[in-house]
């Protein structure tokens, strides 16, 4: 393993710079020890970054480019990330706790966004609208200008890639506020922007505290659009700041997503969905399968199988886990781990049982045992609030409507799944589930191409797919009176 650089700077207006608010220490969740220092942006740093991005926007350089050229630049940023995967993935593992093989998937996923949105750049076309003789009318899609993007820690690379690629492809300049817990790998986006020849100021990457740099960015009078991924309370604060400046925002918030498992479901195949659905990234996934609602006839067998699966996972430092397999890394921080453990304890006090797991592990680092909870009733806290950890709650149902009602019974609505061989049942569930994405017989089915976002408290707006392009452009209608 190569030595990690001890100090990482922010990137403002084409230069790597120190932070006006000093430095913070990034821990290695796999050991619990300090890993590196990161520059911390002040509100003045945010001002400089926004001013640089605004200058680039006002120069018109990105919007004036032929879209195919802009698209090639965006795609080349993804190629740059892939060319550095052996350097980026270990840093991502060390700062976030995820296994090395998962970190490699994340780098590839980040690169994929640049490929997809690079390819979309030249598909953003207006239309002409007939107004009868004497008029020529057409629409244009123009970039908003300065796109502010505030990033969570669970997928720091992929979440930045998702918004940055689409914003650049449509001609915006960007200010990214990276997460405090694992900001390091975002540096590679700055390198990529330089490498492909984007003008200084088109991409600014800065880490800072949410309450200071994050809040300053969200409320900045010179930004034109905000993309936020993170928790509900922060989302509300950001939407409020956006409203103050009358700028649009996209909110990708949390979830408490459920898989409905019918009596005819293929349980062998479903174990793979559980593996990915709740133990990938130690369950720190907004669209995690945090609830399974299983038909009573299958309950005991399903619980036996998921318990065996949870017990089979080898849990330890991500850097030692370089191959896909039955393993899991650390949670991102002691605070997140202790919060998840506390929620399990509360569920037990409310009458649920941990059939396996539920405790922090007796080793350095921020590890929580892969956990399966049974006897979970729909009104318990654990059935309604996001744990954001490797904790699966199993609930029972006896008829289809009950299952749908339980699935829809939380304030969230990010994703949902139904597992059955019966096409009619699956179709009914797809129609009735209150969620932005429905998976039938495969959790996480879909990809960068498919729109993603929430109903209810899971947020609004859609990222991924062609839908997301419209977050970054505004429509201008041009009506010409002919002579
Ligand atoms: P968080 O809301 O605490 O922080 C997210 C980001 O917002 C961080 O960069 C943070 O510094 C910043 N921030 C905090 N307070 C701010 C403020 N007042 N103003 C501006 N910025 C501020 O969330 P988190 O703990 O980093 O991430 C976990 C949460 O994110 C979970 O609830 C999870 O479900 C959600 N999430 C959702 C998606 C999605 O796509 N729907 C993806 C990943 C994570």
Short mmCIF file of C-alpha atoms and ligand atoms in Angstrom, two decimals:
data_model
loop_
_atom_site.label_atom_id
_atom_site.label_comp_id
_atom_site.label_asym_id
_atom_site.label_seq_id
_atom_site.Cartn_x
_atom_site.Cartn_y
_atom_site.Cartn_z
CA UNK A 1 0.00 0.00 0.00
CA UNK A 2 1.38 3.38 -0.95
CA UNK A 3 1.82 6.01 1.77
CA UNK A 4 -1.02 8.47 1.89
CA UNK A 5 -0.14 12.16 1.64
CA UNK A 6 -0.41 13.79 5.09
CA UNK A 7 -2.20 16.97 4.05
CA UNK A 8 -4.85 17.67 1.38
CA UNK A 9 -5.75 21.15 0.14
CA UNK A 10 -8.88 22.70 -1.31
CA UNK A 11 -9.08 23.69 -4.97
CA UNK A 12 -10.31 27.20 -5.77
CA UNK A 13 -10.05 29.02 -9.08
CA UNK A 14 -7.60 26.52 -10.52
CA UNK A 15 -5.22 26.45 -7.54
CA UNK A 16 -4.70 24.08 -4.63
CA UNK A 17 -4.95 26.24 -1.52
CA UNK A 18 -5.03 26.10 2.27
CA UNK A 19 -8.28 26.67 4.11
CA UNK A 20 -9.19 29.92 5.80
CA UNK A 21 -10.66 27.91 8.69
CA UNK A 22 -7.55 25.79 9.28
CA UNK A 23 -7.44 22.01 9.04
CA UNK A 24 -9.43 19.03 10.22
CA UNK A 25 -8.27 15.49 10.89
CA UNK A 26 -9.65 12.68 8.76
CA UNK A 27 -9.75 9.36 10.64
CA UNK A 28 -9.29 5.88 9.26
CA UNK A 29 -12.50 4.11 10.31
CA UNK A 30 -10.75 0.75 9.90
CA UNK A 31 -8.33 1.51 12.73
CA UNK A 32 -9.90 4.46 14.53
CA UNK A 33 -6.62 6.35 14.10
CA UNK A 34 -5.89 9.66 12.38
CA UNK A 35 -5.21 9.27 8.66
CA UNK A 36 -4.52 12.73 7.20
CA UNK A 37 -5.31 16.41 7.48
CA UNK A 38 -7.65 18.32 5.22
CA UNK A 39 -7.87 22.06 4.61
CA UNK A 40 -11.09 23.57 5.96
CA UNK A 41 -12.76 26.33 3.96
CA UNK A 42 -14.06 29.48 5.60
CA UNK A 43 -16.99 31.54 4.36
CA UNK A 44 -14.43 33.78 2.59
CA UNK A 45 -13.07 30.76 0.73
CA UNK A 46 -16.60 29.97 -0.38
CA UNK A 47 -16.93 33.56 -1.64
CA UNK A 48 -13.77 33.20 -3.70
CA UNK A 49 -14.88 29.88 -5.16
CA UNK A 50 -18.31 31.22 -6.08
CA UNK A 51 -16.73 34.33 -7.60
CA UNK A 52 -14.43 32.17 -9.73
CA UNK A 53 -17.28 29.96 -10.89
CA UNK A 54 -19.41 33.03 -11.65
CA UNK A 55 -16.59 34.58 -13.67
CA UNK A 56 -16.33 31.42 -15.78
CA UNK A 57 -20.07 31.34 -16.28
CA UNK A 58 -20.25 35.00 -17.25
CA UNK A 59 -17.39 34.58 -19.70
CA UNK A 60 -19.69 32.21 -21.59
CA UNK A 61 -16.84 29.85 -22.35
CA UNK A 62 -18.61 26.65 -21.30
CA UNK A 63 -21.99 27.51 -22.79
CA UNK A 64 -20.42 28.65 -26.06
CA UNK A 65 -18.56 25.40 -26.61
CA UNK A 66 -20.00 23.00 -29.13
CA UNK A 67 -21.74 20.40 -26.92
CA UNK A 68 -19.79 17.50 -28.38
CA UNK A 69 -16.56 19.19 -27.23
CA UNK A 70 -17.92 19.77 -23.74
CA UNK A 71 -19.15 16.19 -23.67
CA UNK A 72 -15.71 14.90 -24.63
CA UNK A 73 -14.15 16.87 -21.78
CA UNK A 74 -16.65 15.43 -19.33
CA UNK A 75 -16.02 11.91 -20.59
CA UNK A 76 -12.29 12.47 -20.33
CA UNK A 77 -12.69 13.32 -16.64
CA UNK A 78 -14.10 9.81 -16.14
CA UNK A 79 -11.20 8.33 -18.10
CA UNK A 80 -8.82 10.20 -15.81
CA UNK A 81 -10.47 8.70 -12.72
CA UNK A 82 -10.20 5.21 -14.19
CA UNK A 83 -6.55 5.75 -15.04
CA UNK A 84 -5.93 6.57 -11.37
CA UNK A 85 -8.10 3.85 -9.86
CA UNK A 86 -5.16 2.11 -8.16
CA UNK A 87 -4.32 5.38 -6.42
CA UNK A 88 -7.85 6.56 -5.63
CA UNK A 89 -9.46 3.34 -4.37
CA UNK A 90 -7.06 2.72 -1.43
CA UNK A 91 -7.43 6.35 -0.27
CA UNK A 92 -11.21 6.00 -0.45
CA UNK A 93 -11.04 2.79 1.58
CA UNK A 94 -8.79 4.36 4.19
CA UNK A 95 -10.94 7.47 4.63
CA UNK A 96 -14.39 5.84 4.48
CA UNK A 97 -13.91 2.34 5.91
CA UNK A 98 -15.42 0.49 2.94
CA UNK A 99 -13.69 -2.64 1.57
CA UNK A 100 -11.18 -2.02 -1.20
CA UNK A 101 -13.28 -3.92 -3.73
CA UNK A 102 -16.23 -1.66 -2.92
CA UNK A 103 -14.00 1.41 -3.27
CA UNK A 104 -12.98 0.21 -6.72
CA UNK A 105 -16.65 -0.18 -7.65
CA UNK A 106 -17.21 3.39 -6.45
CA UNK A 107 -14.39 4.78 -8.60
CA UNK A 108 -15.81 2.90 -11.58
CA UNK A 109 -19.29 4.18 -10.74
CA UNK A 110 -18.01 7.74 -10.55
CA UNK A 111 -16.31 7.37 -13.93
CA UNK A 112 -19.50 5.93 -15.38
CA UNK A 113 -21.39 9.17 -14.57
CA UNK A 114 -18.87 11.15 -16.61
CA UNK A 115 -19.25 8.69 -19.48
CA UNK A 116 -23.06 8.83 -19.37
CA UNK A 117 -23.47 12.59 -19.01
CA UNK A 118 -20.60 13.30 -21.39
CA UNK A 119 -22.55 11.31 -23.94
CA UNK A 120 -25.75 13.25 -23.15
CA UNK A 121 -24.18 16.68 -23.67
CA UNK A 122 -25.21 16.91 -27.31
CA UNK A 123 -28.71 15.57 -26.77
CA UNK A 124 -30.01 18.65 -24.97
CA UNK A 125 -32.06 20.21 -27.74
CA UNK A 126 -34.82 22.78 -27.80
CA UNK A 127 -37.83 22.68 -30.09
CA UNK A 128 -39.68 25.01 -32.41
CA UNK A 129 -43.25 25.93 -31.61
CA UNK A 130 -45.60 26.84 -34.46
CA UNK A 131 -47.27 30.24 -33.96
CA UNK A 132 -48.72 30.59 -37.43
CA UNK A 133 -47.47 32.70 -40.31
CA UNK A 134 -45.42 35.71 -39.30
CA UNK A 135 -43.65 34.16 -36.32
CA UNK A 136 -40.71 31.89 -35.72
CA UNK A 137 -40.56 30.54 -32.17
CA UNK A 138 -38.05 28.25 -30.58
CA UNK A 139 -36.78 27.17 -27.15
CA UNK A 140 -33.25 27.04 -25.82
CA UNK A 141 -31.91 25.25 -22.78
CA UNK A 142 -29.40 27.42 -21.00
CA UNK A 143 -27.22 26.46 -18.03
CA UNK A 144 -28.28 27.98 -14.73
CA UNK A 145 -24.77 29.29 -14.12
CA UNK A 146 -23.12 28.43 -10.79
CA UNK A 147 -24.16 25.03 -9.49
CA UNK A 148 -23.55 24.50 -5.75
CA UNK A 149 -23.26 20.86 -4.73
CA UNK A 150 -23.15 19.65 -1.12
CA UNK A 151 -21.95 16.10 -0.74
CA UNK A 152 -22.52 13.39 1.93
CA UNK A 153 -19.87 11.00 3.26
CA UNK A 154 -21.40 7.66 2.32
CA UNK A 155 -20.37 7.77 -1.36
CA UNK A 156 -18.18 10.86 -1.54
CA UNK A 157 -16.88 10.12 -5.04
CA UNK A 158 -20.04 8.86 -6.67
CA UNK A 159 -22.24 11.59 -5.23
CA UNK A 160 -19.93 14.33 -6.50
CA UNK A 161 -19.58 12.59 -9.85
CA UNK A 162 -23.35 12.34 -10.22
CA UNK A 163 -24.00 16.07 -10.02
CA UNK A 164 -20.68 17.41 -11.32
CA UNK A 165 -20.82 15.43 -14.56
CA UNK A 166 -24.38 16.49 -15.43
CA UNK A 167 -23.75 20.11 -14.43
CA UNK A 168 -20.62 20.38 -16.58
CA UNK A 169 -22.19 18.54 -19.51
CA UNK A 170 -24.92 21.19 -19.60
CA UNK A 171 -22.42 24.07 -19.33
CA UNK A 172 -22.56 25.09 -15.66
CA UNK A 173 -19.58 25.90 -13.47
CA UNK A 174 -19.48 24.22 -10.07
CA UNK A 175 -18.62 24.70 -6.42
CA UNK A 176 -18.50 21.42 -4.52
CA UNK A 177 -18.61 21.24 -0.72
CA UNK A 178 -17.13 17.87 0.22
CA UNK A 179 -18.01 15.91 3.39
CA UNK A 180 -15.96 16.48 6.54
CA UNK A 181 -15.50 12.76 7.29
CA UNK A 182 -14.03 11.60 3.98
CA UNK A 183 -13.18 14.54 1.72
CA UNK A 184 -9.80 13.36 0.42
CA UNK A 185 -10.62 11.56 -2.82
CA UNK A 186 -12.62 14.53 -4.15
CA UNK A 187 -9.24 16.04 -4.93
CA UNK A 188 -9.08 13.79 -7.98
CA UNK A 189 -11.97 15.69 -9.58
CA UNK A 190 -9.84 18.83 -9.41
CA UNK A 191 -6.96 16.98 -11.05
CA UNK A 192 -9.34 15.61 -13.68
CA UNK A 193 -10.72 19.08 -14.47
CA UNK A 194 -7.18 20.40 -14.95
CA UNK A 195 -6.15 17.40 -16.98
CA UNK A 196 -8.98 17.75 -19.50
CA UNK A 197 -8.43 21.48 -19.91
CA UNK A 198 -11.45 23.01 -18.22
CA UNK A 199 -10.81 26.69 -17.47
CA UNK A 200 -9.67 27.63 -13.96
CA UNK A 201 -12.74 28.31 -11.82
CA UNK A 202 -15.06 25.93 -13.71
CA UNK A 203 -14.67 23.32 -10.96
CA UNK A 204 -13.98 24.29 -7.34
CA UNK A 205 -13.67 21.62 -4.66
CA UNK A 206 -13.63 22.58 -1.05
CA UNK A 207 -14.07 20.85 2.25
CA UNK A 208 -15.53 22.78 5.14
CA UNK A 209 -17.89 22.35 8.03
CA UNK A 210 -21.54 22.07 7.14
CA UNK A 211 -22.63 24.83 9.50
CA UNK A 212 -20.00 27.21 8.15
CA UNK A 213 -18.86 26.55 4.58
CA UNK A 214 -21.94 24.47 3.70
CA UNK A 215 -24.36 27.05 5.02
CA UNK A 216 -22.39 29.91 3.39
CA UNK A 217 -22.51 28.13 0.04
CA UNK A 218 -26.22 27.23 0.24
CA UNK A 219 -27.16 30.82 1.11
CA UNK A 220 -24.72 32.52 -1.27
CA UNK A 221 -26.46 35.18 -3.36
CA UNK A 222 -24.36 34.38 -6.44
CA UNK A 223 -25.20 30.71 -6.84
CA UNK A 224 -27.95 29.77 -9.26
CA UNK A 225 -28.85 26.20 -8.37
CA UNK A 226 -28.21 23.75 -5.50
CA UNK A 227 -27.89 19.99 -5.42
CA UNK A 228 -27.92 18.46 -1.97
CA UNK A 229 -27.57 14.85 -0.89
CA UNK A 230 -27.76 14.10 2.80
CA UNK A 231 -30.05 14.06 5.80
CA UNK A 232 -33.58 15.47 6.09
CA UNK A 233 -32.80 18.23 8.64
CA UNK A 234 -29.92 19.54 6.55
CA UNK A 235 -32.08 19.28 3.43
CA UNK A 236 -34.69 21.49 5.07
CA UNK A 237 -32.01 24.04 6.01
CA UNK A 238 -30.74 24.05 2.43
CA UNK A 239 -34.18 24.34 0.84
CA UNK A 240 -34.84 27.27 3.17
CA UNK A 241 -31.60 28.96 2.11
CA UNK A 242 -32.44 28.29 -1.55
CA UNK A 243 -35.88 29.84 -1.09
CA UNK A 244 -34.22 32.94 0.37
CA UNK A 245 -32.41 33.50 -2.93
CA UNK A 246 -35.17 32.03 -5.11
CA UNK A 247 -32.91 29.40 -6.62
CA UNK A 248 -34.03 25.85 -7.41
CA UNK A 249 -32.67 22.91 -5.50
CA UNK A 250 -32.62 19.16 -5.80
CA UNK A 251 -32.85 17.25 -2.53
CA UNK A 252 -31.74 13.63 -2.32
CA UNK A 253 -32.44 12.68 1.29
CA UNK A 254 -32.74 9.48 3.26
CA UNK A 255 -34.96 6.43 3.10
CA UNK A 256 -36.44 3.52 5.03
CA UNK A 257 -36.94 1.32 2.06
CA UNK A 258 -38.74 -2.01 2.16
CA UNK A 259 -38.60 -5.24 0.21
CA UNK A 260 -41.91 -7.12 0.15
CA UNK A 261 -41.22 -10.86 -0.04
CA UNK A 262 -44.22 -12.92 -1.11
CA UNK A 263 -44.81 -16.60 -0.42
CA UNK A 264 -43.74 -17.49 -3.97
CA UNK A 265 -40.47 -15.51 -3.92
CA UNK A 266 -37.22 -17.19 -4.89
CA UNK A 267 -35.46 -17.10 -1.51
CA UNK A 268 -32.17 -18.41 -2.93
CA UNK A 269 -31.95 -15.43 -5.25
CA UNK A 270 -33.22 -13.08 -2.55
CA UNK A 271 -30.20 -13.77 -0.33
CA UNK A 272 -28.08 -11.98 -2.89
CA UNK A 273 -30.41 -8.98 -2.65
CA UNK A 274 -30.02 -8.94 1.12
CA UNK A 275 -26.24 -9.17 0.77
CA UNK A 276 -26.15 -6.08 -1.42
CA UNK A 277 -29.23 -4.40 -0.05
CA UNK A 278 -28.20 -4.00 3.58
CA UNK A 279 -24.58 -5.06 4.03
CA UNK A 280 -23.02 -3.21 1.08
CA UNK A 281 -21.14 -0.16 2.44
CA UNK A 282 -22.11 -1.46 5.92
CA UNK A 283 -25.67 -0.38 5.23
CA UNK A 284 -24.74 3.29 4.84
CA UNK A 285 -26.74 3.59 1.66
CA UNK A 286 -29.72 5.92 1.28
CA UNK A 287 -31.53 3.29 -0.79
CA UNK A 288 -30.59 0.41 1.53
CA UNK A 289 -33.04 -2.45 2.00
CA UNK A 290 -33.44 -1.63 5.65
CA UNK A 291 -36.78 -3.43 6.00
CA UNK A 292 -37.93 -6.81 4.75
CA UNK A 293 -41.68 -7.37 4.91
CA UNK A 294 -42.12 -11.10 4.48
CA UNK A 295 -45.19 -13.28 4.14
CA UNK A 296 -45.81 -15.10 7.42
CA UNK A 297 -45.45 -18.52 5.72
CA UNK A 298 -41.86 -17.69 4.72
CA UNK A 299 -40.85 -15.74 7.81
CA UNK A 300 -38.97 -18.39 9.77
CA UNK A 301 -37.07 -19.74 6.80
CA UNK A 302 -36.11 -16.24 5.64
CA UNK A 303 -34.92 -15.30 9.12
CA UNK A 304 -32.78 -18.46 9.33
CA UNK A 305 -31.22 -17.69 5.98
CA UNK A 306 -30.51 -14.01 6.51
CA UNK A 307 -29.09 -14.80 9.95
CA UNK A 308 -26.71 -17.33 8.39
CA UNK A 309 -25.77 -14.74 5.75
CA UNK A 310 -25.07 -12.03 8.34
CA UNK A 311 -22.96 -14.45 10.39
CA UNK A 312 -20.96 -15.48 7.33
CA UNK A 313 -19.62 -11.97 6.69
CA UNK A 314 -16.04 -11.38 7.73
CA UNK A 315 -15.88 -7.87 9.18
CA UNK A 316 -12.64 -5.91 9.42
CA UNK A 317 -10.43 -3.22 7.88
CA UNK A 318 -11.44 -2.49 4.30
CA UNK A 319 -7.87 -2.28 3.08
CA UNK A 320 -7.44 -6.01 3.79
CA UNK A 321 -10.59 -6.82 1.82
CA UNK A 322 -9.59 -6.37 -1.79
CA UNK A 323 -11.78 -9.01 -3.39
CA UNK A 324 -15.51 -9.24 -3.79
CA UNK A 325 -16.75 -11.71 -1.21
CA UNK A 326 -18.60 -12.27 2.05
CA UNK A 327 -17.03 -9.38 3.90
CA UNK A 328 -17.86 -5.95 5.25
CA UNK A 329 -15.87 -2.91 6.34
CA UNK A 330 -16.16 -0.32 9.09
CA UNK A 331 -18.82 2.31 9.49
CA UNK A 332 -17.64 5.81 8.70
CA UNK A 333 -17.29 7.14 12.26
CA UNK A 334 -17.62 6.22 15.89
CA UNK A 335 -20.61 8.54 16.13
CA UNK A 336 -22.50 6.81 13.31
CA UNK A 337 -21.61 3.37 14.69
CA UNK A 338 -22.71 4.25 18.22
CA UNK A 339 -25.91 5.81 16.89
CA UNK A 340 -26.77 2.61 14.99
CA UNK A 341 -25.96 0.46 18.03
CA UNK A 342 -28.15 2.75 20.15
CA UNK A 343 -31.08 2.31 17.74
CA UNK A 344 -30.76 -1.47 18.01
CA UNK A 345 -30.82 -1.19 21.82
CA UNK A 346 -33.91 0.98 21.66
CA UNK A 347 -35.66 -1.50 19.34
CA UNK A 348 -34.93 -4.30 21.82
CA UNK A 349 -36.40 -2.21 24.62
CA UNK A 350 -39.50 -1.70 22.44
CA UNK A 351 -39.88 -5.48 22.06
CA UNK A 352 -37.82 -6.50 19.00
CA UNK A 353 -35.02 -9.10 19.11
CA UNK A 354 -31.56 -9.11 17.56
CA UNK A 355 -31.26 -12.65 16.22
CA UNK A 356 -27.68 -11.91 15.34
CA UNK A 357 -25.38 -8.92 15.81
CA UNK A 358 -26.41 -5.64 17.35
CA UNK A 359 -23.14 -4.82 19.07
CA UNK A 360 -20.03 -2.88 18.30
CA UNK A 361 -17.10 -5.18 17.76
CA UNK A 362 -14.33 -5.68 20.22
CA UNK A 363 -11.56 -4.40 17.97
CA UNK A 364 -10.12 -0.99 17.04
CA UNK A 365 -12.06 0.87 14.35
CA UNK A 366 -15.73 1.69 13.96
CA UNK A 367 -17.27 -1.72 13.39
CA UNK A 368 -20.81 -2.87 14.02
CA UNK A 369 -21.80 -6.53 13.73
CA UNK A 370 -24.03 -7.36 10.75
CA UNK A 371 -27.41 -7.36 12.44
CA UNK A 372 -30.82 -8.96 11.88
CA UNK A 373 -33.80 -7.77 13.93
CA UNK A 374 -37.04 -9.76 14.21
CA UNK A 375 -40.29 -9.05 15.99
CA UNK A 376 -40.20 -5.55 14.53
CA UNK A 377 -43.63 -3.92 14.54
CA UNK A 378 -44.48 -1.14 12.06
CA UNK A 379 -44.82 1.47 14.82
CA UNK A 380 -41.37 0.91 16.34
CA UNK A 381 -38.72 3.58 15.88
CA UNK A 382 -36.45 1.16 14.05
CA UNK A 383 -39.18 0.54 11.47
CA UNK A 384 -39.52 4.25 10.73
CA UNK A 385 -36.17 5.95 11.18
CA UNK A 386 -33.07 5.45 9.15
CA UNK A 387 -30.35 3.46 10.98
CA UNK A 388 -27.81 4.00 8.20
CA UNK A 389 -25.92 0.90 9.30
CA UNK A 390 -25.82 -2.87 8.69
CA UNK A 391 -29.13 -3.51 10.45
CA UNK A 392 -31.97 -5.38 8.74
CA UNK A 393 -35.45 -5.22 10.28
CA UNK A 394 -37.77 -8.12 9.46
CA UNK A 395 -41.55 -7.58 9.62
CA UNK A 396 -44.37 -10.03 8.82
CA UNK A 397 -47.51 -9.71 6.73
CA UNK A 398 -50.46 -11.93 5.95
CA UNK A 399 -52.13 -10.18 3.01
CA UNK A 400 -50.91 -8.08 0.14
CA UNK A 401 -52.59 -4.81 1.13
CA UNK A 402 -51.12 -5.04 4.60
CA UNK A 403 -47.65 -5.42 3.07
CA UNK A 404 -48.09 -2.34 0.89
CA UNK A 405 -49.45 -0.33 3.82
CA UNK A 406 -46.45 -1.25 5.98
CA UNK A 407 -44.06 -0.44 3.12
CA UNK A 408 -45.72 2.96 2.62
CA UNK A 409 -46.05 3.63 6.33
CA UNK A 410 -42.97 5.80 6.87
CA UNK A 411 -42.44 9.46 6.01
CA UNK A 412 -39.85 8.42 3.41
CA UNK A 413 -40.30 7.15 -0.15
CA UNK A 414 -36.96 6.61 -1.82
CA UNK A 415 -37.10 3.06 -3.22
CA UNK A 416 -39.11 -0.12 -2.68
CA UNK A 417 -38.99 -3.70 -3.87
CA UNK A 418 -41.29 -6.62 -4.48
CA UNK A 419 -40.18 -10.23 -4.77
CA UNK A 420 -42.63 -12.64 -6.37
CA UNK A 421 -43.03 -14.86 -9.42
CA UNK A 422 -46.54 -13.45 -9.96
CA UNK A 423 -46.53 -10.66 -12.53
CA UNK A 424 -49.93 -9.34 -11.41
CA UNK A 425 -48.79 -9.00 -7.81
CA UNK A 426 -45.58 -7.30 -8.89
CA UNK A 427 -47.47 -4.88 -11.11
CA UNK A 428 -49.96 -4.02 -8.36
CA UNK A 429 -47.11 -3.34 -5.94
CA UNK A 430 -45.26 -1.20 -8.48
CA UNK A 431 -48.38 0.92 -8.87
CA UNK A 432 -49.06 1.28 -5.15
CA UNK A 433 -45.61 1.74 -3.64
CA UNK A 434 -44.92 5.37 -2.79
CA UNK A 435 -41.31 5.48 -3.92
CA UNK A 436 -39.21 7.01 -6.68
CA UNK A 437 -37.86 3.63 -7.79
CA UNK A 438 -39.43 0.19 -7.56
CA UNK A 439 -37.30 -2.93 -7.89
CA UNK A 440 -38.98 -6.14 -8.99
CA UNK A 441 -37.01 -9.28 -8.14
CA UNK A 442 -33.66 -7.50 -7.91
CA UNK A 443 -32.72 -4.85 -5.37
CA UNK A 444 -30.76 -1.99 -7.00
CA UNK A 445 -31.87 -3.04 -10.50
CA UNK A 446 -31.23 -0.06 -12.78
CA UNK A 447 -28.19 2.13 -13.23
CA UNK A 448 -26.85 5.55 -14.04
CA UNK A 449 -29.41 5.60 -16.89
CA UNK A 450 -32.47 5.29 -14.61
CA UNK A 451 -33.96 8.27 -12.74
CA UNK A 452 -33.49 8.23 -8.99
CA UNK A 453 -35.01 10.32 -6.24
CA UNK A 454 -37.59 10.40 -3.55
CA UNK A 455 -41.24 10.72 -2.71
CA UNK A 456 -42.19 12.32 0.60
CA UNK A 457 -39.36 13.16 2.98
CA UNK A 458 -36.84 11.42 0.73
CA UNK A 459 -36.65 14.66 -1.22
CA UNK A 460 -37.58 16.05 -4.61
CA UNK A 461 -36.07 16.29 -8.04
CA UNK A 462 -34.39 13.39 -9.80
CA UNK A 463 -30.74 12.58 -10.26
CA UNK A 464 -29.41 10.01 -12.75
CA UNK A 465 -30.86 9.35 -16.16
CA UNK A 466 -31.96 11.99 -18.64
CA UNK A 467 -34.34 13.48 -16.05
CA UNK A 468 -31.37 14.88 -14.18
CA UNK A 469 -30.25 17.02 -17.11
CA UNK A 470 -33.27 19.29 -16.57
CA UNK A 471 -32.02 20.16 -13.07
CA UNK A 472 -29.12 22.01 -14.63
CA UNK A 473 -30.78 23.96 -17.44
CA UNK A 474 -33.49 26.55 -17.69
CA UNK A 475 -35.76 27.04 -20.66
CA UNK A 476 -35.70 30.21 -22.70
CA UNK A 477 -38.35 30.80 -25.33
CA UNK A 478 -37.49 33.04 -28.28
CA UNK A 479 -40.42 34.39 -30.30
CA UNK A 480 -39.55 36.26 -33.51
CA UNK A 481 -42.03 38.42 -35.35
CA UNK A 482 -41.13 38.10 -38.98
CA UNK A 483 -41.32 41.08 -41.28
P1 LIG B 1 -25.69 15.55 6.47
O1 LIG B 1 -26.98 16.12 6.09
O2 LIG B 1 -25.27 15.65 7.87
O3 LIG B 1 -24.49 16.18 5.62
C1 LIG B 1 -24.48 16.21 4.22
C2 LIG B 1 -23.65 17.37 3.78
O4 LIG B 1 -24.29 18.57 4.19
C3 LIG B 1 -22.23 17.42 4.37
O5 LIG B 1 -21.34 17.87 3.38
C4 LIG B 1 -22.37 18.46 5.47
O6 LIG B 1 -21.18 19.14 5.76
C5 LIG B 1 -23.35 19.42 4.86
N1 LIG B 1 -24.09 20.23 5.82
C6 LIG B 1 -24.41 19.95 7.11
N2 LIG B 1 -25.10 20.95 7.66
C7 LIG B 1 -25.24 21.91 6.70
C8 LIG B 1 -25.87 23.18 6.65
N3 LIG B 1 -26.52 23.69 7.70
N4 LIG B 1 -25.83 23.87 5.49
C9 LIG B 1 -25.21 23.36 4.41
N5 LIG B 1 -24.57 22.18 4.40
C10 LIG B 1 -24.59 21.45 5.54
O7 LIG B 1 -25.75 14.06 5.96
P2 LIG B 1 -24.63 12.97 6.10
O8 LIG B 1 -24.65 12.55 7.53
O9 LIG B 1 -23.37 13.39 5.54
O10 LIG B 1 -25.19 11.80 5.13
C11 LIG B 1 -26.06 10.81 5.56
C12 LIG B 1 -27.49 11.10 5.12
O11 LIG B 1 -27.55 11.37 3.73
C13 LIG B 1 -28.42 9.94 5.31
O12 LIG B 1 -29.63 10.40 5.86
C14 LIG B 1 -28.64 9.39 3.92
O13 LIG B 1 -29.81 8.69 3.72
C15 LIG B 1 -28.54 10.58 3.08
N6 LIG B 1 -28.09 10.25 1.72
C16 LIG B 1 -29.01 10.31 0.68
C17 LIG B 1 -28.62 10.00 -0.60
C18 LIG B 1 -29.57 10.08 -1.75
O14 LIG B 1 -29.16 10.09 -2.88
N7 LIG B 1 -30.88 10.15 -1.51
C19 LIG B 1 -27.31 9.62 -0.86
C20 LIG B 1 -26.42 9.58 0.20
C21 LIG B 1 -26.82 9.90 1.49
#
